[in-house]
Short mmCIF file of C-alpha atoms in Angstrom, two decimals:
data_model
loop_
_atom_site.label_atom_id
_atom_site.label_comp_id
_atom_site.label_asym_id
_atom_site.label_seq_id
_atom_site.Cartn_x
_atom_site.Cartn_y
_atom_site.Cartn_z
CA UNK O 28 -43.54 27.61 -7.09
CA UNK O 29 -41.68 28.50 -9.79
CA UNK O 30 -41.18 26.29 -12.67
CA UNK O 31 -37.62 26.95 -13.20
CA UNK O 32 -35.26 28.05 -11.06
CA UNK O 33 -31.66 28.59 -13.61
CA UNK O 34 -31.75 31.65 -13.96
CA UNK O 35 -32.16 32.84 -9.95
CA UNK O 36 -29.65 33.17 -7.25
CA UNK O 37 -29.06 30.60 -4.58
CA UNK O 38 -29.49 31.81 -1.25
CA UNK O 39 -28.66 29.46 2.00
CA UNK O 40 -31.13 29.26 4.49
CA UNK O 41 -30.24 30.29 7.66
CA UNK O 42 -32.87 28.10 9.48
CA UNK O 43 -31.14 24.64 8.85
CA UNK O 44 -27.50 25.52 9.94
CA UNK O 45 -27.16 24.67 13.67
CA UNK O 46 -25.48 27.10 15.93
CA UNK O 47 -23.12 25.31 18.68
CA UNK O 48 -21.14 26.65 21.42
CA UNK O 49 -18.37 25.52 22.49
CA UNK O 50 -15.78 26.57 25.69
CA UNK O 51 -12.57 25.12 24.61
CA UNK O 52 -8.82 26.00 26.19
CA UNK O 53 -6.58 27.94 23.88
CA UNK O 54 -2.98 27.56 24.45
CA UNK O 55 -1.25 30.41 26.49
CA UNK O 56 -4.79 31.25 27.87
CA UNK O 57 -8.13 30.33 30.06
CA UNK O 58 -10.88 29.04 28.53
CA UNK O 59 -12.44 30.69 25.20
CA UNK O 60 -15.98 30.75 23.73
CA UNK O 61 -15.72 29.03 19.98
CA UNK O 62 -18.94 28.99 18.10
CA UNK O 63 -19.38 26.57 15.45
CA UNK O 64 -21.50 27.19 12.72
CA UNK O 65 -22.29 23.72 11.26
CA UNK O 66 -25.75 21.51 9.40
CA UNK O 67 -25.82 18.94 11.12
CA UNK O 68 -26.02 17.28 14.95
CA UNK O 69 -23.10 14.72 13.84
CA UNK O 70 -19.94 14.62 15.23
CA UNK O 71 -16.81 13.77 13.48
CA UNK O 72 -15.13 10.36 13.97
CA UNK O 73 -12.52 11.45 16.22
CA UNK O 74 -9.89 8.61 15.20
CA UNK O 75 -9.95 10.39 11.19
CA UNK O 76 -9.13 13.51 13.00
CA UNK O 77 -6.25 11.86 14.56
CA UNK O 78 -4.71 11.45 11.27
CA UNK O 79 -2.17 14.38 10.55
CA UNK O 80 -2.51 16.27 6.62
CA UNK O 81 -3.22 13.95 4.05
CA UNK O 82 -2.53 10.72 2.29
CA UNK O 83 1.44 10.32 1.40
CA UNK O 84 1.27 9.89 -2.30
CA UNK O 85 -1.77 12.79 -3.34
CA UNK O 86 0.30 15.04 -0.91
CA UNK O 87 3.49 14.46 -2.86
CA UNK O 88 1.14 15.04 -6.11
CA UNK O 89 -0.01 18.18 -4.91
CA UNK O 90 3.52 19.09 -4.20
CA UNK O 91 4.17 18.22 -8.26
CA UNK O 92 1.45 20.02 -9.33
CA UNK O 93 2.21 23.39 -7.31
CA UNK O 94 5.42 23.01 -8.70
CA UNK O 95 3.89 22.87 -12.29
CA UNK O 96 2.37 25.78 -12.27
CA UNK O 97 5.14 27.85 -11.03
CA UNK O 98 7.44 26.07 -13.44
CA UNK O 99 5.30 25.74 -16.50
CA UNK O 100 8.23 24.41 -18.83
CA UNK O 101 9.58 21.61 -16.35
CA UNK O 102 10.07 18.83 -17.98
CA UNK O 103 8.69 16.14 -14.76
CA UNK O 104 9.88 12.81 -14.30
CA UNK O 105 7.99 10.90 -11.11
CA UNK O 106 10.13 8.43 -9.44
CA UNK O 107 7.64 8.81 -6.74
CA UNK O 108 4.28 7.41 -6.54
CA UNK O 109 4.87 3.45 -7.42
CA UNK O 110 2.79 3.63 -10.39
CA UNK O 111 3.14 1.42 -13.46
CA UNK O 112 4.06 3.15 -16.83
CA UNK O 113 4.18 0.37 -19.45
CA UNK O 114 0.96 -1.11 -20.99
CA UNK O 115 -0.34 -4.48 -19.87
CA UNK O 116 0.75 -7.12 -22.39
CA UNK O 117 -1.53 -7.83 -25.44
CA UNK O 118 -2.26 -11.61 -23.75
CA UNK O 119 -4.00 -10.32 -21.42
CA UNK O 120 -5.64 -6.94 -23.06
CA UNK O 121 -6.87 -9.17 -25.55
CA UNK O 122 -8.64 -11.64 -23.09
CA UNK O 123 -10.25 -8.25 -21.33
CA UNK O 124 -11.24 -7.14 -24.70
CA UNK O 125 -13.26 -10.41 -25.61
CA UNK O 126 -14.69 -11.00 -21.91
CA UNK O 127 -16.22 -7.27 -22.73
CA UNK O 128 -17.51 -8.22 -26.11
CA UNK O 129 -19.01 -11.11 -24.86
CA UNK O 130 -21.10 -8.50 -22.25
CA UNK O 131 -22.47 -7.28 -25.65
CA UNK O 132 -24.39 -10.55 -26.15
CA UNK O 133 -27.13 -12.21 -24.46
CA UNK O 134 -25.56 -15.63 -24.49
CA UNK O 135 -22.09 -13.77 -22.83
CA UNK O 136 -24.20 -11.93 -20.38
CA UNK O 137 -25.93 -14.94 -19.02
CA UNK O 138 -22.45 -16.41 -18.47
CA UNK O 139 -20.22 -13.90 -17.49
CA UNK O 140 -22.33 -10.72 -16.55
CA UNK O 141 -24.18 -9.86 -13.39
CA UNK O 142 -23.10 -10.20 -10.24
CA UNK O 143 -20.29 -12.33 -9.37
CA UNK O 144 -19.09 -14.69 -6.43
CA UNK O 145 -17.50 -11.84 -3.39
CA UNK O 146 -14.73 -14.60 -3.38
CA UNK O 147 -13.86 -14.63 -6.87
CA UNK O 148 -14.63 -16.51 -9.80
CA UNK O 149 -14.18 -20.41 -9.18
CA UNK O 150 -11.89 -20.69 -11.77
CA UNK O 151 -9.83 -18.39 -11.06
CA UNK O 152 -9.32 -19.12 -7.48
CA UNK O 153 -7.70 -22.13 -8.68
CA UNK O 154 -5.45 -20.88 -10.81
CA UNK O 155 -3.79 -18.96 -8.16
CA UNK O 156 -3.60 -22.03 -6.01
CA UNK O 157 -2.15 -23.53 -9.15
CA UNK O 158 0.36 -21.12 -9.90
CA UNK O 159 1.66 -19.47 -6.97
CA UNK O 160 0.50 -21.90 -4.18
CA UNK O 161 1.03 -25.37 -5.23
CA UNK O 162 3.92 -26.75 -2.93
CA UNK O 163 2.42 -25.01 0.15
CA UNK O 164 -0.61 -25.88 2.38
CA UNK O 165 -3.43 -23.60 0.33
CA UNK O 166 -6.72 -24.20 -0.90
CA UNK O 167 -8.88 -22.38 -3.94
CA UNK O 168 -11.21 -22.15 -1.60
CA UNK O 169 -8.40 -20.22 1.22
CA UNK O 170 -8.20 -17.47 -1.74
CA UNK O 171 -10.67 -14.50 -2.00
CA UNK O 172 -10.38 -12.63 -5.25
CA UNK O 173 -10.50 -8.66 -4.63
CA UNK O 174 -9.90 -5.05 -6.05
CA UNK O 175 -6.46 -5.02 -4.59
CA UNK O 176 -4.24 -5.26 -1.42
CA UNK O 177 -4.91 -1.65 0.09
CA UNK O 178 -8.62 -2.28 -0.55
CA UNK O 179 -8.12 -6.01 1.52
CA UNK O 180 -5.95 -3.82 4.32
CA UNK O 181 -8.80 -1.65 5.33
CA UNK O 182 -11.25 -4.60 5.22
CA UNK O 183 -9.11 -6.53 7.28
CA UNK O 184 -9.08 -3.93 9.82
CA UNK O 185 -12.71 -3.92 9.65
CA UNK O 186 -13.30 -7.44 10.39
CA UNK O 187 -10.47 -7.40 13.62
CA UNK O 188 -12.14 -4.18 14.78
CA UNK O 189 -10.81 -1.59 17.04
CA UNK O 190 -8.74 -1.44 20.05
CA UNK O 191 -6.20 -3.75 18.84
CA UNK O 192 -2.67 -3.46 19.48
CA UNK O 193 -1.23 -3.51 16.28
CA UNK O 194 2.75 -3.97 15.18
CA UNK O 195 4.29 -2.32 12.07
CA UNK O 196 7.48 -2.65 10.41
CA UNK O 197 9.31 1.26 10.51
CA UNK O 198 9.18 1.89 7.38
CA UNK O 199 6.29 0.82 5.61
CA UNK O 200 3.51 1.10 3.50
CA UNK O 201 1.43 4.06 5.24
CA UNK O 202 -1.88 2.51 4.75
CA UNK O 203 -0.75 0.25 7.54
CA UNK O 204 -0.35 2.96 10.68
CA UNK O 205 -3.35 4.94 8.65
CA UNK O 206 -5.97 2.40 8.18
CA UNK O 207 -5.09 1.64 12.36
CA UNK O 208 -5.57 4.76 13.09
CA UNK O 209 -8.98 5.02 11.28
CA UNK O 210 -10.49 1.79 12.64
CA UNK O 211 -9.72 3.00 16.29
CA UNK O 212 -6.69 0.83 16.89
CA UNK O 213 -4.22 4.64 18.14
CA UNK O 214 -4.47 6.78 20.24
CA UNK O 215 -2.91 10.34 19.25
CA UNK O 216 0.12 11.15 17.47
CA UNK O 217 3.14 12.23 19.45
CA UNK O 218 4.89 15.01 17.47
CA UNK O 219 8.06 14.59 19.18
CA UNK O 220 8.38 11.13 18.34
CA UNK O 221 6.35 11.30 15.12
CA UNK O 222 4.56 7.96 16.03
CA UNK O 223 0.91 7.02 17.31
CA UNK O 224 0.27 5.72 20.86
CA UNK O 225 -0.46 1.85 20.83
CA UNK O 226 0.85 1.21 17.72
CA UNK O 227 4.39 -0.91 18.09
CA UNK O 228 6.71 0.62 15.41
CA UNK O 229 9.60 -1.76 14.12
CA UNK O 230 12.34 -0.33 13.23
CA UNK O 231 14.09 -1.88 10.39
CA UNK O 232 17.41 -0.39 9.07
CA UNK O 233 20.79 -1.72 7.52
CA UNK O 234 21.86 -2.32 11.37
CA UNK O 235 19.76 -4.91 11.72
CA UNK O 236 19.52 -6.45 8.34
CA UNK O 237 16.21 -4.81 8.16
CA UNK O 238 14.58 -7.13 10.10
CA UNK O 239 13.09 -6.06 13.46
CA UNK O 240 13.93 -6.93 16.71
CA UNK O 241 10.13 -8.94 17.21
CA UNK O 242 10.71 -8.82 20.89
CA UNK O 243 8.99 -5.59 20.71
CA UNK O 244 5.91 -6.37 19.28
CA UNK O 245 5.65 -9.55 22.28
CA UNK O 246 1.94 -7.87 23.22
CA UNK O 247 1.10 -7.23 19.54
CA UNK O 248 -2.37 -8.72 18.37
CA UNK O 249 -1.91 -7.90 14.79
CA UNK O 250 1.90 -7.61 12.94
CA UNK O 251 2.11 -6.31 9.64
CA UNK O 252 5.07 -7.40 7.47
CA UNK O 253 5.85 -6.66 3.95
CA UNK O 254 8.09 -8.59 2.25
CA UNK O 255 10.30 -7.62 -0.02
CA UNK O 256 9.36 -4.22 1.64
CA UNK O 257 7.99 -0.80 0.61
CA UNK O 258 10.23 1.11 0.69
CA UNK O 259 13.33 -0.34 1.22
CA UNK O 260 13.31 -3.17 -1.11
CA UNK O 261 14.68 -5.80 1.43
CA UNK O 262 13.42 -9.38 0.93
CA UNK O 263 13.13 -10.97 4.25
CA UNK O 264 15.34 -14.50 3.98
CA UNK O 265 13.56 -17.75 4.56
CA UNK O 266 15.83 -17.97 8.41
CA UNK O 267 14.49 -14.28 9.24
CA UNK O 268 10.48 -15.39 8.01
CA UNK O 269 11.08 -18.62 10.23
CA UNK O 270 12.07 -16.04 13.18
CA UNK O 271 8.82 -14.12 12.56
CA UNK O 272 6.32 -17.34 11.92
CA UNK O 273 8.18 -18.96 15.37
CA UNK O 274 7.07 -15.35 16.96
CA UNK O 275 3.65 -15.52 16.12
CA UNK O 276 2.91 -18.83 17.46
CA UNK O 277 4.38 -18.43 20.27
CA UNK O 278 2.81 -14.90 21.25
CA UNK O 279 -0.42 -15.81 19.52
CA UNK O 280 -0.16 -12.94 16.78
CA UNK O 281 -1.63 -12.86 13.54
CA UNK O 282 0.91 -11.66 10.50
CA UNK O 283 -0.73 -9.52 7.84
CA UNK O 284 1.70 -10.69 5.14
CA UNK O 285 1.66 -8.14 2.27
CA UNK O 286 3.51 -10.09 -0.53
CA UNK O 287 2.57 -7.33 -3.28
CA UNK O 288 6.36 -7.32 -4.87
CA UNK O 289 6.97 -10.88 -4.36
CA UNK O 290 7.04 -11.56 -8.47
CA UNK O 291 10.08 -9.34 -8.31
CA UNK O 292 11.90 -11.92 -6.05
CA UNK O 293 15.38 -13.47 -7.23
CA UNK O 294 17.20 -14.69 -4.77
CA UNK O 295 16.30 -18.53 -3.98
CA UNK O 296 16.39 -18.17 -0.37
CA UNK O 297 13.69 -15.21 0.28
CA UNK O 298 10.55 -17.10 0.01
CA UNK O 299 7.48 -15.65 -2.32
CA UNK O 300 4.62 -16.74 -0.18
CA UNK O 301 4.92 -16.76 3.64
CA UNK O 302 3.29 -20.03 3.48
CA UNK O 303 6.15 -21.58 2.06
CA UNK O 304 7.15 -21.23 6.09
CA UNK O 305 6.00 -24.86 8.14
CA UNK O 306 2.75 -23.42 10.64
CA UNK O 307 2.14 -19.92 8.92
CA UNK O 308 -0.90 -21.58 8.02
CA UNK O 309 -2.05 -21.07 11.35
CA UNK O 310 -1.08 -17.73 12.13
CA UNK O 311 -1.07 -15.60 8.68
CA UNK O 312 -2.75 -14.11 6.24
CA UNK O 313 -1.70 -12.81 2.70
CA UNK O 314 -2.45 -10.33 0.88
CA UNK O 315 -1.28 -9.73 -2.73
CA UNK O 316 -2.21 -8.17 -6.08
CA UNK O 317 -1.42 -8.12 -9.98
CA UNK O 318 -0.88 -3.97 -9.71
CA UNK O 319 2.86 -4.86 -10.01
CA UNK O 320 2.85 -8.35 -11.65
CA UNK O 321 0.76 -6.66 -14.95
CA UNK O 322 0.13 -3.19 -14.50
CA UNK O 323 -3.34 -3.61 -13.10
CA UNK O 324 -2.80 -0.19 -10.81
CA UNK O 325 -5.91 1.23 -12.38
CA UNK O 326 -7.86 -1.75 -13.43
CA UNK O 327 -7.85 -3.10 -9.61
CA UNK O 328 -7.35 -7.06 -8.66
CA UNK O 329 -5.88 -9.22 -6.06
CA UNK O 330 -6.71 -11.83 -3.58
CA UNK O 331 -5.82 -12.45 0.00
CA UNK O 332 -5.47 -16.07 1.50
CA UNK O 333 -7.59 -16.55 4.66
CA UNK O 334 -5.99 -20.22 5.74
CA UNK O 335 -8.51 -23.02 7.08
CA UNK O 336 -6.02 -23.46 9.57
CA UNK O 337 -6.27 -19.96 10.75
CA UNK O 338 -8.35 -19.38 14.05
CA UNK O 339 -9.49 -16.54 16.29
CA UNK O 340 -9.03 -17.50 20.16
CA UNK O 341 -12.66 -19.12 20.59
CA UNK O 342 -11.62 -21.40 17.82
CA UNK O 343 -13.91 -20.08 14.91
CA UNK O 344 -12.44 -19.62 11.66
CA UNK O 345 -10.97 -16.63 10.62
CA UNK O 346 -12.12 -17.20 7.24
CA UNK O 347 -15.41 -17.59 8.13
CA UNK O 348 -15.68 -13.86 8.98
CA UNK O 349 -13.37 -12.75 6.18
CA UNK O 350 -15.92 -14.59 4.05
CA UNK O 351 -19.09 -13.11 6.13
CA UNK O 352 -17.33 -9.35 4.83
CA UNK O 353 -16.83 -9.40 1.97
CA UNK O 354 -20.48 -11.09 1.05
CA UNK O 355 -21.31 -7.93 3.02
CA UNK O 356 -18.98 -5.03 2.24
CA UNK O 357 -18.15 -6.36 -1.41
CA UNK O 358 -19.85 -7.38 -4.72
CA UNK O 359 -16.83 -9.31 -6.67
CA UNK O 360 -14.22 -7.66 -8.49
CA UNK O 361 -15.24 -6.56 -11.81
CA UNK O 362 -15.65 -9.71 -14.30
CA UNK O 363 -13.18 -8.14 -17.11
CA UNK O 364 -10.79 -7.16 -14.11
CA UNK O 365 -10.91 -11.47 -13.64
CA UNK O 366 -11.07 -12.29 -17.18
CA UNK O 367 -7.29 -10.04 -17.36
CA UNK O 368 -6.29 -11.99 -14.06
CA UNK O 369 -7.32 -15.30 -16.03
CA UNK O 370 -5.29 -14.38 -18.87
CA UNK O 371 -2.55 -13.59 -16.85
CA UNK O 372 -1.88 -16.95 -14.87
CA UNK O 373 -1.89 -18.55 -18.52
CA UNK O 374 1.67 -19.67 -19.61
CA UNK O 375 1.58 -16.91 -22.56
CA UNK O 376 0.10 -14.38 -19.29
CA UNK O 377 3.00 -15.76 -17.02
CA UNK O 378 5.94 -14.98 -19.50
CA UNK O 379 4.66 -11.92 -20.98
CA UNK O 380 4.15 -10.74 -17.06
CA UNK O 381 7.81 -11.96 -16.17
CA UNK O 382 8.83 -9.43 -18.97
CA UNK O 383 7.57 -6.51 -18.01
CA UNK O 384 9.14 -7.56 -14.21
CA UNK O 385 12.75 -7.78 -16.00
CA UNK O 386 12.02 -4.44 -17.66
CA UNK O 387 11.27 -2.56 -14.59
CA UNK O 388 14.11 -4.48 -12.31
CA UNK O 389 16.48 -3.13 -14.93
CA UNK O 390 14.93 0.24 -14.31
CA UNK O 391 15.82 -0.47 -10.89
CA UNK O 392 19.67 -1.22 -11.62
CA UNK O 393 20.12 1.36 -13.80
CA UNK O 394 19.09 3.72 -10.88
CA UNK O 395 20.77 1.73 -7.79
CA UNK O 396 24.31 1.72 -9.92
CA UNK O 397 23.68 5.94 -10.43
CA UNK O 398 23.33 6.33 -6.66
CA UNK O 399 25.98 3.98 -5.66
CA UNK O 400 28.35 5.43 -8.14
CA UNK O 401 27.80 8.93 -6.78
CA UNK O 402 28.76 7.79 -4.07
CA UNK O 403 25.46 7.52 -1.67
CA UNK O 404 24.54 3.85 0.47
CA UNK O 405 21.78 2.40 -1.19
CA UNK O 406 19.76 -0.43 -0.33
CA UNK O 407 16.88 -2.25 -2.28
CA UNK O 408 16.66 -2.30 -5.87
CA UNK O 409 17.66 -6.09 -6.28
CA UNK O 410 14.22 -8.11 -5.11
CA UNK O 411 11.95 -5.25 -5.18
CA UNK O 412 11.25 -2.15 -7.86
CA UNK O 413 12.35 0.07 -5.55
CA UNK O 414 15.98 1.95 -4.31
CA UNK O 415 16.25 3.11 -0.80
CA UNK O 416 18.77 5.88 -0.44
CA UNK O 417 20.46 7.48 2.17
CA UNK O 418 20.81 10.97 2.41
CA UNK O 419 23.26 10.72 5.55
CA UNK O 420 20.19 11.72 7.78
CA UNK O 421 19.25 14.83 6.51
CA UNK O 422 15.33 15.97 6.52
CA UNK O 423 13.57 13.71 3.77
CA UNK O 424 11.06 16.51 2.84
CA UNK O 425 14.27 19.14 2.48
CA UNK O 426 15.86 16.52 0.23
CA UNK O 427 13.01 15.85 -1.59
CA UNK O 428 11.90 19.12 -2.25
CA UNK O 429 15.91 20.00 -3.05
CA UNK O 430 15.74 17.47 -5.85
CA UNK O 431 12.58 18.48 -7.17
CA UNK O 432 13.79 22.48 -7.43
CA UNK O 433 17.05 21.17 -8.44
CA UNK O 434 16.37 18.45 -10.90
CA UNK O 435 12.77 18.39 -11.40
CA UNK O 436 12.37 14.87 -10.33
CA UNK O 437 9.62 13.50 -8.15
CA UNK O 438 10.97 10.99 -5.39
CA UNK O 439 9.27 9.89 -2.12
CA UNK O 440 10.67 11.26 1.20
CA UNK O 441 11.27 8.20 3.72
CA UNK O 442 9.90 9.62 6.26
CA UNK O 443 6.50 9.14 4.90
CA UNK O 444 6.46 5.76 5.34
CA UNK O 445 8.02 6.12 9.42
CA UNK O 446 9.98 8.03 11.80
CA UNK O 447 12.64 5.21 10.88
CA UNK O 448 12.36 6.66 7.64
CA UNK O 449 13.96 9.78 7.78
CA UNK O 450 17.14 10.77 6.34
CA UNK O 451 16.16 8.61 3.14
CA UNK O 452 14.17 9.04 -0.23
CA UNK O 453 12.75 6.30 -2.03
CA UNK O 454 12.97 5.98 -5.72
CA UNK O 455 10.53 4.32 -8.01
CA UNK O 456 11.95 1.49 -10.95
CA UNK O 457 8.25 2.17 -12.53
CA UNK O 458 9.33 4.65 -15.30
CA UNK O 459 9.57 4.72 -19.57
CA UNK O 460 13.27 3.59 -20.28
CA UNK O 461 14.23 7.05 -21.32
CA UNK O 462 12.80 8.89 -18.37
CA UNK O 463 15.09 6.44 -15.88
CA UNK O 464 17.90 7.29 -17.93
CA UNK O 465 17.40 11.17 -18.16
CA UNK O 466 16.55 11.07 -14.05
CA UNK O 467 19.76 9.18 -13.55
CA UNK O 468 21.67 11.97 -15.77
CA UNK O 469 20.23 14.70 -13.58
CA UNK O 470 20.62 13.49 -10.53
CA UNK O 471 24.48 12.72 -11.09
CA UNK O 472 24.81 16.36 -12.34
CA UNK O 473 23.25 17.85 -9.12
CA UNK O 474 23.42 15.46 -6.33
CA UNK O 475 26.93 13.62 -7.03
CA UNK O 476 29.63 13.38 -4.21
CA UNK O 477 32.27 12.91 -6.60
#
């Protein structure tokens, strides 16, 4: 054996790749002999191989960056990917900075290091009850601190299982149809219609307020609803949440409530918490995160209520298997991660947090006034960080790409988020001051109707 082995080539050997053979149809043919060359005996999970190309948001990244490199001296602004810009506030830095020092000591590492509670530090737990759940029917103990919402969607799917039948708003946040599809809850995707079997897709447009027509989703198990929504930006009125609470009860649905922007609601009569609705204790769960509230995209927490109320049909306790996986499938969020969330519910965290809201919402207007004065409809931007635009239903990926040639701009194409989708682009309020204002300058110059 040799003692070192840096300096000689690496050859594969032959004897541990498995040779299969397979007799598949070919289009336009008979049957064909395929052989596979592959290292191992295990198949793929066929419901990731129904998934079609990649992820939305690193697509649209990989877009940017192929764009980059054949324009070296564009100047890029993203209104894309929803991804904070500003730095958290120095409240809550400055909390995360001490609950790290105190790591550096043995009488701080006794208290606050190691593993955590999977539900969340105690006191934690009930601040969020304090702050955001106080007038409604909601426990500390009905609140399960996490790494974020998208994390808590594909662990919610995990603990419903497969072969679910499973209702989406159309558009919507693509982890939604995507996580489905992974957990086995599809069955293939139907180019002409650009949807998955099984999966109920509700539309939502200006025609109907964009609120669905639930009558659809009558043999859905599962319904998820984000409100105010991504993409559009449409905050769902207290009446229209009544409408979909009333539905569940009465079909025996659970609502996945995905309350993520909910901080950016202004108007008085869209509710912030679905459980300010009488009975969506017993058919809802909520999911939100301080991503958007503090700029915690990278650092990773939020929580998801799992009501006591809340029951399967044998009459077990949904939270008693949410609680079951995550002690299984999670070891706490990180204890600085909590120590920012701690500082953040204070009343210096809560104002300096309501700040950086105001700054982006006026990101927001600044871009919703551009578009409207250009002449385009545009939807969104009021209750939520983002602006939905029409593009009078041309291609989303041809008007995307045409204002990223044109103007070097990143937005998202609608259609990424639903076949209902199409024809739009949805722009981000998440941007530097002087990057919304150059992007709005640009766009008038290229893509005005006036």
């Amino acid at each position: 054996m040799h003692s070192s082995s840096s300096s000689l080539p690496i050859i594969a050997d032959t004897r541990f790749f498995v040779r299969h053979q397979r007799t598949l149809p070919v289009k336009g043919q008979h049957r064909k002999t395929l052989i596979v060359h592959a290292n191992s005996n295990v198949y793929r999970n066929p419901n990731i191989a129904k998934l079609q190309a990649g992820y939305l948001f690193p697509e649209i990244n990989r877009i940017k960056m192929k764009h980059l490199e054949e324009n070296p001296d564009a100047k890029i602004i993203s209104l894309g990917i929803g991804d904070t810009t500003e730095p958290i506030p120095q409240p809550i830095t400055k909390a995360m900075a001490a609950a790290a020092e105190n790591l550096g000591t043995s009488d701080g590492y006794a208290k606050y290091g190691g593993y955590g509670a999977e539900q969340g530090q105690a006191l934690l737990r009930e601040k969020l009850a304090e702050r955001f759940y106080a007038d409604v029917n909601i426990q500390a103990s009905d609140i399960f601190v996490s790494d974020g919402s998208k994390c808590d969607i594909s662990r919610l799917q995990m603990m419903f299982g497969s072969n679910r039948r499973v209702a989406v708003q159309d558009p919507s946040y693509p982890a939604y149809v995507d996580s489905s599809v992974m957990i086995g809850n599809t069955e293939m995707y139907d180019h002409a219609s650009k949807q998955y079997g099984k999966i109920v897709y509700l539309a939502c447009s200006s025609e109907n307020d964009f609120f669905p027509n639930l009558d659809l989703a009558k043999d859905a198990e599962l319904i998820f609803f984000c409100s105010p929504n991504n993409p559009t930006g449409a905050a769902a009125t207290r009446d229209q949440l009544i409408e979909l609470v009333r539905h569940a009860k009465e079909t025996g649905s659970i609502i996945i409530y995905d309350a993520a922007y909910s901080i950016y609601i202004s108007n008085p009569n869209c509710p912030k918490t679905i459980f300010e609705i009488p009975g969506a204790d017993e058919c809802c769960i909520e999911t939100c995160s301080f991503s958007k509230y503090a700029g915690f995209t990278g650092l990773r927490l939020g929580w998801t209520v799992v009501p006591e109320n809340l029951k399967f049909a044998d009459g077990s306790l949904v939270k008693n298997d949410w609680n079951r996986l995550m002690c299984t499938s999670f070891n706490g969020a990180s204890n600085i991660a909590q120590a920012g969330g701690m500082a953040c519910l204070s009343d210096e965290g809560m104002t300096a947090m309501s700040e950086l809201v105001s700054f982006y919402k006026d990101n927001a207007t600044i871009l919703k006034n551009t578009f409207e004065e250009m002449g385009y409809a545009v939807y969104g931007g009021t209750d939520a960080p983002y602006v939905w635009v029409s593009f009078d239903g041309r291609d989303s990926w041809e008007v995307f790409t045409e204002v990223l040639t044109k103007c070097d701009i990143v937005v998202t194409p609608g259609s990424g988020f639903g076949p209902a989708g199409d024809g739009f682009i949805r722009c981000s309020a998440f941007g530097h001051r002087e990057n919304i204002l150059e992007a709005a300058q640009r766009l008038n110059r290229s893509f005005s109707k006036r």
